[in-house]
Short mmCIF file of C-alpha atoms and ligand atoms in Angstrom, two decimals:
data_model
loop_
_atom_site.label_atom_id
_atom_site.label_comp_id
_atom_site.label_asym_id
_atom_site.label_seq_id
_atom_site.Cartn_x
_atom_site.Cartn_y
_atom_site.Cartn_z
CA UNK T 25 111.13 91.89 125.91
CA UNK T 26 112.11 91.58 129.39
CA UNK T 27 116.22 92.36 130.20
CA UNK T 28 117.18 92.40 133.61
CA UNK T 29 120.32 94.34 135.33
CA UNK T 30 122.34 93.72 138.06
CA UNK T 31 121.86 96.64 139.81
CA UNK T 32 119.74 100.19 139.41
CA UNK T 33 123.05 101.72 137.93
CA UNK T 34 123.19 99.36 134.98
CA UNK T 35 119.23 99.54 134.38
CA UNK T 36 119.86 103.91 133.99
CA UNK T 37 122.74 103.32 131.37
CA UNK T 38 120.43 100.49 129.83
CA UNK T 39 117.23 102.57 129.61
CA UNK T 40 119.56 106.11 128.60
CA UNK T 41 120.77 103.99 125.59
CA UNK T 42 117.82 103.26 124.53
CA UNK T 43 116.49 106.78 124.65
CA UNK T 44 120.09 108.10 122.76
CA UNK T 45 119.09 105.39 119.82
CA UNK T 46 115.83 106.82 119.62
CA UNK T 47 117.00 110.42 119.61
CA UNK T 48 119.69 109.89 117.14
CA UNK T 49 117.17 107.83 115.00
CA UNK T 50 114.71 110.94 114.86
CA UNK T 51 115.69 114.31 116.26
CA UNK T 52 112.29 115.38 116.47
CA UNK T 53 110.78 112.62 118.70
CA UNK T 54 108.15 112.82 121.08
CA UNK T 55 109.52 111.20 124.45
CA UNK T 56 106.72 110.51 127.31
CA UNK T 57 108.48 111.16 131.03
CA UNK T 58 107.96 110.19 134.33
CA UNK T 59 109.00 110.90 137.29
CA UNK T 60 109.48 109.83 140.76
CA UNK T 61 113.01 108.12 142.06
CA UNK T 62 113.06 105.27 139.04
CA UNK T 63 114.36 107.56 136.10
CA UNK T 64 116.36 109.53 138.01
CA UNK T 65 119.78 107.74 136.98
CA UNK T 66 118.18 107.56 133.71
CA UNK T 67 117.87 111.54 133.17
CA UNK T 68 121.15 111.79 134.50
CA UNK T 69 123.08 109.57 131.90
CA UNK T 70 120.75 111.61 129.42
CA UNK T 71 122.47 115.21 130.73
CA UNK T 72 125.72 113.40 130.54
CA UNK T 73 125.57 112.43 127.15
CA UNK T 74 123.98 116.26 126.28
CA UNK T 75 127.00 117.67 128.07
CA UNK T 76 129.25 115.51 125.93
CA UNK T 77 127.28 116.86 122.64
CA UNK T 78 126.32 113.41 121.89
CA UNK T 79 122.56 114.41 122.27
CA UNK T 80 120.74 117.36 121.46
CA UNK T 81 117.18 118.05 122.58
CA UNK T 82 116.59 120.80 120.55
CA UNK T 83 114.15 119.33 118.55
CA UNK T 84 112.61 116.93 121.37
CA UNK T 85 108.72 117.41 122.57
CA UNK T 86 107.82 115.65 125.62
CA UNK T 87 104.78 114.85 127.33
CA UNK T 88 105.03 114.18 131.16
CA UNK T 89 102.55 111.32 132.17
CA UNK T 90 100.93 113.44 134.89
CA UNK T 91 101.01 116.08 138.26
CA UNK T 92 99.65 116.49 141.64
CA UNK T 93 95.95 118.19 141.33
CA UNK T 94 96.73 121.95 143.56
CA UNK T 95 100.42 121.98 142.83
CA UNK T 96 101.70 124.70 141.43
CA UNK T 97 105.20 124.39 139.26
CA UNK T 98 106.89 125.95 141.51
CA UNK T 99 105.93 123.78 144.79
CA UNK T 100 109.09 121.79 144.94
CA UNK T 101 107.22 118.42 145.13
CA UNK T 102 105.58 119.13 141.85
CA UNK T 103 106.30 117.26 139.05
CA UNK T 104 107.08 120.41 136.96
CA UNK T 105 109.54 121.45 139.98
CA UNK T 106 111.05 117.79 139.63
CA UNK T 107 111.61 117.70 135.92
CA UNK T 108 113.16 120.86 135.69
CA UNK T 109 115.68 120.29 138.41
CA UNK T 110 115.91 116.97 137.19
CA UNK T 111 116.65 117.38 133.30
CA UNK T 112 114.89 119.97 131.62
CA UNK T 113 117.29 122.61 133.40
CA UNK T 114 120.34 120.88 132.60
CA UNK T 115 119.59 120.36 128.63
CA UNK T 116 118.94 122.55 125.69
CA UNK T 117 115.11 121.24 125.16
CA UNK T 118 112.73 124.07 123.32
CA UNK T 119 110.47 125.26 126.64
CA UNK T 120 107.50 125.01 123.99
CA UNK T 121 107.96 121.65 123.47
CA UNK T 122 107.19 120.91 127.18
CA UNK T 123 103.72 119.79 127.96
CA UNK T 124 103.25 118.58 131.76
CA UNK T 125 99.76 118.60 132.67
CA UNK T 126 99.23 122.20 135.01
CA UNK T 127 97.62 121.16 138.44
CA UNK T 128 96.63 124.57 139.31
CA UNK T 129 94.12 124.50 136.03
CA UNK T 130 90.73 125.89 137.11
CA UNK T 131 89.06 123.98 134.36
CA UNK T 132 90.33 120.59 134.51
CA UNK T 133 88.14 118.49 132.09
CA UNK T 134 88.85 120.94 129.56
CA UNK T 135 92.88 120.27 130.16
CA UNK T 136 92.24 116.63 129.95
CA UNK T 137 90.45 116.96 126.97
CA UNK T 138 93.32 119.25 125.62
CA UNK T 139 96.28 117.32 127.16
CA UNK T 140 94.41 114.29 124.49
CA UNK T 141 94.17 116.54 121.83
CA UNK T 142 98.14 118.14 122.10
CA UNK T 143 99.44 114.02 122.51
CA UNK T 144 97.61 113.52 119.10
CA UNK T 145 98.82 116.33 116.94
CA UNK T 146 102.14 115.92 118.00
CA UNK T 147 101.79 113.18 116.04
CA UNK T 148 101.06 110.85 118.95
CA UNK T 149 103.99 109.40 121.22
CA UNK T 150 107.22 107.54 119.91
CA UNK T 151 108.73 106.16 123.34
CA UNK T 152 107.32 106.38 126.32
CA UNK T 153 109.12 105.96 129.90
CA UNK T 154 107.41 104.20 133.02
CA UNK T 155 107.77 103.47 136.10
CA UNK T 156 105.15 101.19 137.96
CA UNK T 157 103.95 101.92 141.81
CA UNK T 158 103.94 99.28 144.02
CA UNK T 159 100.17 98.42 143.37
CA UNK T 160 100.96 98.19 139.99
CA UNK T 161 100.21 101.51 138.79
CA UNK T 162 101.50 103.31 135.37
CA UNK T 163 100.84 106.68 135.84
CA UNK T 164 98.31 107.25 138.38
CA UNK T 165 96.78 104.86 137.26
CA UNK T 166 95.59 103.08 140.60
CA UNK T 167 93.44 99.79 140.91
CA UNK T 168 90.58 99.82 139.50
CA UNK T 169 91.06 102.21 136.76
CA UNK T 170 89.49 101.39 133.50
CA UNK T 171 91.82 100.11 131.11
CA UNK T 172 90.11 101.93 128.42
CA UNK T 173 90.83 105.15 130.33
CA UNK T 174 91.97 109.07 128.91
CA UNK T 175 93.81 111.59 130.57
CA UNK T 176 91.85 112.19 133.86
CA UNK T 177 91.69 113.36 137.12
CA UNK T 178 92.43 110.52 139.87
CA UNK T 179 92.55 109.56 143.63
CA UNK T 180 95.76 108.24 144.81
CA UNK T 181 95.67 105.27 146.08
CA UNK T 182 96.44 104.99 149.89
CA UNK T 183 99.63 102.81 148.96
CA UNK T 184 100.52 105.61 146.45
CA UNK T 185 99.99 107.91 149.02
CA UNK T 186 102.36 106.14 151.80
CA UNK T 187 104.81 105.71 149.16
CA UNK T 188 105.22 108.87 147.76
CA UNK T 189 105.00 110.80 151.42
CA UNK T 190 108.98 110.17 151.45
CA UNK T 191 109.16 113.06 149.42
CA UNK T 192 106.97 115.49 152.12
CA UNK T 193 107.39 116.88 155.10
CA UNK T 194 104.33 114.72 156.37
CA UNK T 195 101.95 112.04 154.97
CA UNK T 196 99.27 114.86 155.22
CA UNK T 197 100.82 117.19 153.19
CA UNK T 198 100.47 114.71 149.88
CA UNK T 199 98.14 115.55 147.41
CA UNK T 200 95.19 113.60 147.19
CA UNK T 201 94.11 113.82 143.90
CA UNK T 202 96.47 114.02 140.58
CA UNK T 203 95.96 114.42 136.71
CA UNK T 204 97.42 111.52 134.77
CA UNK T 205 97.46 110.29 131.70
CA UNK T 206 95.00 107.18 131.02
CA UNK T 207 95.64 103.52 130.97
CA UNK T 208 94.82 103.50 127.16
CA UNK T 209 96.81 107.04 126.67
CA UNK T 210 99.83 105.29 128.08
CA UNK T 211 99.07 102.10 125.59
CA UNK T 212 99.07 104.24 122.39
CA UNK T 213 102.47 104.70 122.83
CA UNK T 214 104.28 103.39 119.74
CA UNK T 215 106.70 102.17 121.79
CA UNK T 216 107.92 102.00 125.81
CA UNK T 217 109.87 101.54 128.14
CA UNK T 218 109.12 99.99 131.54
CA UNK T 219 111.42 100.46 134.24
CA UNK T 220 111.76 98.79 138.01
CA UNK T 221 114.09 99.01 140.56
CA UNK T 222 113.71 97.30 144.10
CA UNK T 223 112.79 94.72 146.13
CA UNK T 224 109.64 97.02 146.77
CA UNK T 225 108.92 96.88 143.06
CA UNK T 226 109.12 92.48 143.21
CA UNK T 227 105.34 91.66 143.72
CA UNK T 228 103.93 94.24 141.33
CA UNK T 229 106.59 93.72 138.39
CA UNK T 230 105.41 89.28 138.75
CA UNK T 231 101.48 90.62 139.07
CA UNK T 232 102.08 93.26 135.69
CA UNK T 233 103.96 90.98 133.81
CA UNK T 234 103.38 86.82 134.30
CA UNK T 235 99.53 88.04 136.08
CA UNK T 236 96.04 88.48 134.47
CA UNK T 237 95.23 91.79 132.60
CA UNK T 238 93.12 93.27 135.27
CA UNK T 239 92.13 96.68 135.86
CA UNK T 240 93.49 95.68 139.61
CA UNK T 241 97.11 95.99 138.23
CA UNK T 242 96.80 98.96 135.75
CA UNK T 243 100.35 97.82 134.09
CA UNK T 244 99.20 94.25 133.10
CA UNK T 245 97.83 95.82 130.14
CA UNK T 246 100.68 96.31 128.92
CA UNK T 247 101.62 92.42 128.34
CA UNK T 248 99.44 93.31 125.44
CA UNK T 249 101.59 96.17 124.10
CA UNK T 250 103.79 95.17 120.88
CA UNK T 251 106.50 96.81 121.26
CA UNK T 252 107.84 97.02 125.15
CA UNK T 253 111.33 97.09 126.88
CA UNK T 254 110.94 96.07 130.43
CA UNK T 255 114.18 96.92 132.02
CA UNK T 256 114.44 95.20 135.61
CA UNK T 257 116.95 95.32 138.34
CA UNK T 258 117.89 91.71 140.03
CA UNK T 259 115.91 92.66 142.86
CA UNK T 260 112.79 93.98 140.91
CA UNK T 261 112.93 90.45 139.01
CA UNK T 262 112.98 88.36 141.70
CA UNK T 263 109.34 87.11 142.34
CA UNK T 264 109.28 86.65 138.19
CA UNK T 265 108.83 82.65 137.75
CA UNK T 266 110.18 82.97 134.52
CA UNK T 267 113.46 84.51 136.18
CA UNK T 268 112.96 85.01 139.66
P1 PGA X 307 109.06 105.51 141.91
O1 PGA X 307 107.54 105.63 141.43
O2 PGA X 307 109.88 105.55 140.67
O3 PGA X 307 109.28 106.70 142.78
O4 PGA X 307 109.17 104.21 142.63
C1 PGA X 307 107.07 104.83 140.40
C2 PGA X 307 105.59 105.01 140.23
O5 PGA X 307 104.88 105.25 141.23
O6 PGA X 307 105.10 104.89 139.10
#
């Protein structure tokens, strides 16, 4: 299902709703995260509604979909930095029931491997969050990734790269290399939701959703998925055909 938004405001409350539904539906569930500027609004309707007791996290286990390879959580562009300043510190979630993949792990096949293994005896996960790069990444996920793929190490895309160096002091200073979740990881989700913002976001959102499922747009796959929200902005929509 596709619903599109007027603006990146409406898309947060949109996407939060869904996520309080869930919550309320089963305390316990386990909620896939990303990060980067897309669910930003999102987390922050989610610490509204906590500080208004309407949700408790208590109970929540999350998996984050991946981290820069040589960050440590406390470099403030990691993604462990980001989702504790960004929600974890501002709701009552169990640290336990955190799992973000650690990119200071010396052994990092064996954290894959375990990262797989920790996804599946929580039971797999419920609802899953995306956001999609501008070459059509989930995850880092770039082009060419196999579908099929597990949590792995991978290269960022130069794209990825340029993209994300608005959050470093210089282009150089972005980490080349990341641990992500796989396509197929990703898929398994029971169900998720797909979020884009931004004229920026236009040509990948048409390619993922009305393209062919190529390995050259990692989020095509999930045309295939049964049970996906794709929450758009007007701007994000507007190469669609369908509503463009
Ligand atoms: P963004 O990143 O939300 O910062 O645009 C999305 C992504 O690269 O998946």
């Amino acid at each position: 299902m596709i619903v599109i938004k007027e603006n990146y405001d409406e898309l947060s409350k949109g996407a939060a709703k869904l996520i309080k539904e869930a919550i309320l539906e089963k305390p316990n569930l386990v909620l896939g995260l990303a990060t980067g500027s897309t669910p930003l609004g999102t987390y922050q309707e989610l610490i509204q509604m906590h500080k208004e007791s309407i949700l408790d996290f208590s109970r929540i286990i999350t998996f984050n979909l991946d981290e820069y390879l040589g960050l440590s959580a406390n470099h403030s562009q990691s993604y462990h930095y980001y989702m504790k300043k960004n929600l974890f510190g501002e709701i009552n979630i169990n640290p336990e029931n955190i799992h973000i993949p650690d990119g200071t792990a010396k052994d990092v096949k064996a954290l894959c491997r375990d990262y797989e293994k920790a996804i599946q005896e929580a039971g797999g996960i419920d609802l899953q969050i995306l956001g999609i790069g501008s070459d059509g990444h989930i995850g880092f996920n770039e082009p060419g990734t196999s579908l099929d793929s597990r949590t792995h190490v991978a290269k960022l895309a130069e794209s990825t790269i340029r993209d994300n160096s608005r959050f470093f002091e210089k282009k150089e200073d972005v980490p080349e290399s990341a641990i992500t979740m796989g396509v197929q990881t990703i898929f398994e989700a029971k169900k998720i939701i797909l979020l884009a913002s931004g004229e920026n976001k236009a040509t990948a959102v048409a390619k993922a959703l009305e393209g062919p499922i190529t390995s050259q747009i990692t989020a095509s796959i999930l045309q295939r998925h049964p049970n996906i929200i794709v929450i758009l902005d007007e701007k994000a929509a507007s190469k669609l055909k369908k509503y463009g």
